[in-house]
Amino acid sequence: MCYKCDGFSETIKIEHPYEFFNIVEQVRVVLNEGTMKVIEGNCNLDDIRQGRPFPEDVTYHVFQCTNCGRKFSLCVETYHGSGGSWIVMPPCKESSGVADTSILDDN
């Protein structure tokens, strides 16, 4: 449990542009507060504004909580308008350094 980012852990399906713009505005506030940081993206968040063309046909950004390291993804397909989502990204499992060959067994 993280006091900074638990409130953002709900998956949100984005079906309309106004939902996307609303989430982007909320993310800007969270970034300015220092709760999260952008760790990956294919465009500048400042380029996503109502009344402007979308900067990419598919926009995506990955954010990380500055307290616990949890990652969040915001991805929207803007060209055809098929929507997108805000999700908590599943944590990566640490590798033991030993390959799992059990999937290769014929039994």
PDB file of C-alpha atoms in Angstrom:
ATOM      1  CA  MET A   1       0.000   0.000   0.000  1.00  0.00           C
ATOM      2  CA  CYS A   2       1.318   3.434  -0.933  1.00  0.00           C
ATOM      3  CA  TYR A   3      -0.083   6.639   0.480  1.00  0.00           C
ATOM      4  CA  LYS A   4       0.913   8.544  -2.674  1.00  0.00           C
ATOM      5  CA  CYS A   5      -0.430   6.393  -5.502  1.00  0.00           C
ATOM      6  CA  ASP A   6      -3.091   4.012  -4.163  1.00  0.00           C
ATOM      7  CA  GLY A   7      -5.760   6.479  -5.280  1.00  0.00           C
ATOM      8  CA  PHE A   8      -4.683   5.994  -8.897  1.00  0.00           C
ATOM      9  CA  SER A   9      -4.848   2.203  -8.961  1.00  0.00           C
ATOM     10  CA  GLU A  10      -8.286   1.913 -10.570  1.00  0.00           C
ATOM     11  CA  THR A  11      -8.313   0.831 -14.223  1.00  0.00           C
ATOM     12  CA  ILE A  12     -10.114   3.431 -16.325  1.00  0.00           C
ATOM     13  CA  LYS A  13     -11.404   2.654 -19.793  1.00  0.00           C
ATOM     14  CA  ILE A  14     -11.260   5.700 -22.056  1.00  0.00           C
ATOM     15  CA  GLU A  15     -13.995   5.834 -24.670  1.00  0.00           C
ATOM     16  CA  HIS A  16     -14.306   9.556 -25.476  1.00  0.00           C
ATOM     17  CA  PRO A  17     -11.776  12.329 -26.099  1.00  0.00           C
ATOM     18  CA  TYR A  18     -13.078  14.384 -23.154  1.00  0.00           C
ATOM     19  CA  GLU A  19     -12.215  11.468 -20.831  1.00  0.00           C
ATOM     20  CA  PHE A  20      -8.689  11.406 -22.208  1.00  0.00           C
ATOM     21  CA  PHE A  21      -8.242  15.176 -21.802  1.00  0.00           C
ATOM     22  CA  ASN A  22      -9.610  14.961 -18.257  1.00  0.00           C
ATOM     23  CA  ILE A  23      -7.111  12.253 -17.283  1.00  0.00           C
ATOM     24  CA  VAL A  24      -4.221  14.137 -18.893  1.00  0.00           C
ATOM     25  CA  GLU A  25      -5.137  17.236 -16.857  1.00  0.00           C
ATOM     26  CA  GLN A  26      -5.244  15.176 -13.660  1.00  0.00           C
ATOM     27  CA  VAL A  27      -1.866  13.624 -14.505  1.00  0.00           C
ATOM     28  CA  ARG A  28      -0.354  17.082 -15.039  1.00  0.00           C
ATOM     29  CA  VAL A  29      -1.405  18.049 -11.499  1.00  0.00           C
ATOM     30  CA  VAL A  30       0.068  14.832 -10.059  1.00  0.00           C
ATOM     31  CA  LEU A  31       3.331  15.399 -11.943  1.00  0.00           C
ATOM     32  CA  ASN A  32       3.557  19.000 -10.705  1.00  0.00           C
ATOM     33  CA  GLU A  33       2.965  17.809  -7.131  1.00  0.00           C
ATOM     34  CA  GLY A  34       5.828  15.320  -7.486  1.00  0.00           C
ATOM     35  CA  THR A  35       3.643  12.274  -6.821  1.00  0.00           C
ATOM     36  CA  MET A  36       4.635  10.683 -10.142  1.00  0.00           C
ATOM     37  CA  LYS A  37       7.177  11.175 -12.871  1.00  0.00           C
ATOM     38  CA  VAL A  38       7.102  10.367 -16.588  1.00  0.00           C
ATOM     39  CA  ILE A  39       9.496   7.548 -17.382  1.00  0.00           C
ATOM     40  CA  GLU A  40       8.454   6.855 -20.975  1.00  0.00           C
ATOM     41  CA  GLY A  41       6.221   8.320 -23.650  1.00  0.00           C
ATOM     42  CA  ASN A  42       5.942   8.964 -27.347  1.00  0.00           C
ATOM     43  CA  CYS A  43       4.991  12.649 -27.145  1.00  0.00           C
ATOM     44  CA  ASN A  44       5.115  15.607 -24.797  1.00  0.00           C
ATOM     45  CA  LEU A  45       2.103  15.790 -22.456  1.00  0.00           C
ATOM     46  CA  ASP A  46       1.975  19.536 -23.103  1.00  0.00           C
ATOM     47  CA  ASP A  47       1.143  18.753 -26.740  1.00  0.00           C
ATOM     48  CA  ILE A  48      -2.102  17.050 -25.684  1.00  0.00           C
ATOM     49  CA  ARG A  49      -4.675  19.845 -25.435  1.00  0.00           C
ATOM     50  CA  GLN A  50      -8.301  20.247 -26.390  1.00  0.00           C
ATOM     51  CA  GLY A  51      -8.664  22.106 -29.662  1.00  0.00           C
ATOM     52  CA  ARG A  52      -5.331  20.871 -30.989  1.00  0.00           C
ATOM     53  CA  PRO A  53      -4.653  17.877 -33.228  1.00  0.00           C
ATOM     54  CA  PHE A  54      -3.409  14.824 -31.389  1.00  0.00           C
ATOM     55  CA  PRO A  55       0.388  14.606 -31.599  1.00  0.00           C
ATOM     56  CA  GLU A  56       0.340  10.877 -32.462  1.00  0.00           C
ATOM     57  CA  ASP A  57      -2.159   8.303 -33.775  1.00  0.00           C
ATOM     58  CA  VAL A  58      -1.512   6.326 -30.609  1.00  0.00           C
ATOM     59  CA  THR A  59      -0.292   8.187 -27.557  1.00  0.00           C
ATOM     60  CA  TYR A  60       1.246   6.355 -24.650  1.00  0.00           C
ATOM     61  CA  HIS A  61       2.993   7.312 -21.463  1.00  0.00           C
ATOM     62  CA  VAL A  62       4.340   5.374 -18.529  1.00  0.00           C
ATOM     63  CA  PHE A  63       4.384   7.056 -15.133  1.00  0.00           C
ATOM     64  CA  GLN A  64       6.088   5.954 -11.930  1.00  0.00           C
ATOM     65  CA  CYS A  65       5.201   6.727  -8.331  1.00  0.00           C
ATOM     66  CA  THR A  66       8.035   8.668  -6.727  1.00  0.00           C
ATOM     67  CA  ASN A  67       7.419   6.920  -3.398  1.00  0.00           C
ATOM     68  CA  CYS A  68       6.999   3.207  -4.152  1.00  0.00           C
ATOM     69  CA  GLY A  69       8.015   2.850  -7.807  1.00  0.00           C
ATOM     70  CA  ARG A  70       4.658   1.454  -8.994  1.00  0.00           C
ATOM     71  CA  LYS A  71       4.140   2.086 -12.712  1.00  0.00           C
ATOM     72  CA  PHE A  72       1.036   3.278 -14.526  1.00  0.00           C
ATOM     73  CA  SER A  73       0.241   3.346 -18.230  1.00  0.00           C
ATOM     74  CA  LEU A  74      -1.925   5.786 -20.169  1.00  0.00           C
ATOM     75  CA  CYS A  75      -2.456   4.673 -23.755  1.00  0.00           C
ATOM     76  CA  VAL A  76      -5.047   5.926 -26.252  1.00  0.00           C
ATOM     77  CA  GLU A  77      -5.605   5.220 -29.940  1.00  0.00           C
ATOM     78  CA  THR A  78      -6.608   8.608 -31.348  1.00  0.00           C
ATOM     79  CA  TYR A  79      -6.670   8.052 -35.112  1.00  0.00           C
ATOM     80  CA  HIS A  80      -9.785   5.856 -35.308  1.00  0.00           C
ATOM     81  CA  GLY A  81     -11.071   6.834 -31.889  1.00  0.00           C
ATOM     82  CA  SER A  82     -11.126   3.296 -30.534  1.00  0.00           C
ATOM     83  CA  GLY A  83     -10.187   4.538 -27.067  1.00  0.00           C
ATOM     84  CA  GLY A  84      -7.661   3.430 -24.535  1.00  0.00           C
ATOM     85  CA  SER A  85      -7.038   3.034 -20.830  1.00  0.00           C
ATOM     86  CA  TRP A  86      -5.274   4.053 -17.643  1.00  0.00           C
ATOM     87  CA  ILE A  87      -3.906   0.972 -15.898  1.00  0.00           C
ATOM     88  CA  VAL A  88      -1.550  -0.093 -13.160  1.00  0.00           C
ATOM     89  CA  MET A  89       1.246  -1.994 -14.835  1.00  0.00           C
ATOM     90  CA  PRO A  90       1.983  -5.419 -13.364  1.00  0.00           C
ATOM     91  CA  PRO A  91       5.331  -5.580 -11.582  1.00  0.00           C
ATOM     92  CA  CYS A  92       8.165  -7.324 -13.385  1.00  0.00           C
ATOM     93  CA  LYS A  93       9.336 -10.534 -11.780  1.00  0.00           C
ATOM     94  CA  GLU A  94      12.974 -10.582 -10.852  1.00  0.00           C
ATOM     95  CA  SER A  95      14.993 -13.195 -12.656  1.00  0.00           C
ATOM     96  CA  SER A  96      16.770 -15.859 -10.659  1.00  0.00           C
ATOM     97  CA  GLY A  97      19.411 -16.017 -13.361  1.00  0.00           C
ATOM     98  CA  VAL A  98      18.421 -19.624 -14.154  1.00  0.00           C
ATOM     99  CA  ALA A  99      16.374 -20.356 -17.252  1.00  0.00           C
ATOM    100  CA  ASP A 100      13.041 -22.101 -16.691  1.00  0.00           C
ATOM    101  CA  THR A 101      13.237 -25.112 -19.008  1.00  0.00           C
ATOM    102  CA  SER A 102      10.112 -26.822 -17.652  1.00  0.00           C
ATOM    103  CA  ILE A 103       8.103 -25.506 -20.589  1.00  0.00           C
ATOM    104  CA  LEU A 104      10.372 -27.493 -22.898  1.00  0.00           C
ATOM    105  CA  ASP A 105       9.585 -30.859 -21.278  1.00  0.00           C
ATOM    106  CA  ASP A 106       7.429 -33.187 -23.366  1.00  0.00           C
ATOM    107  CA  ASN A 107       5.765 -34.688 -20.265  1.00  0.00           C
TER     108      ASN A 107
END
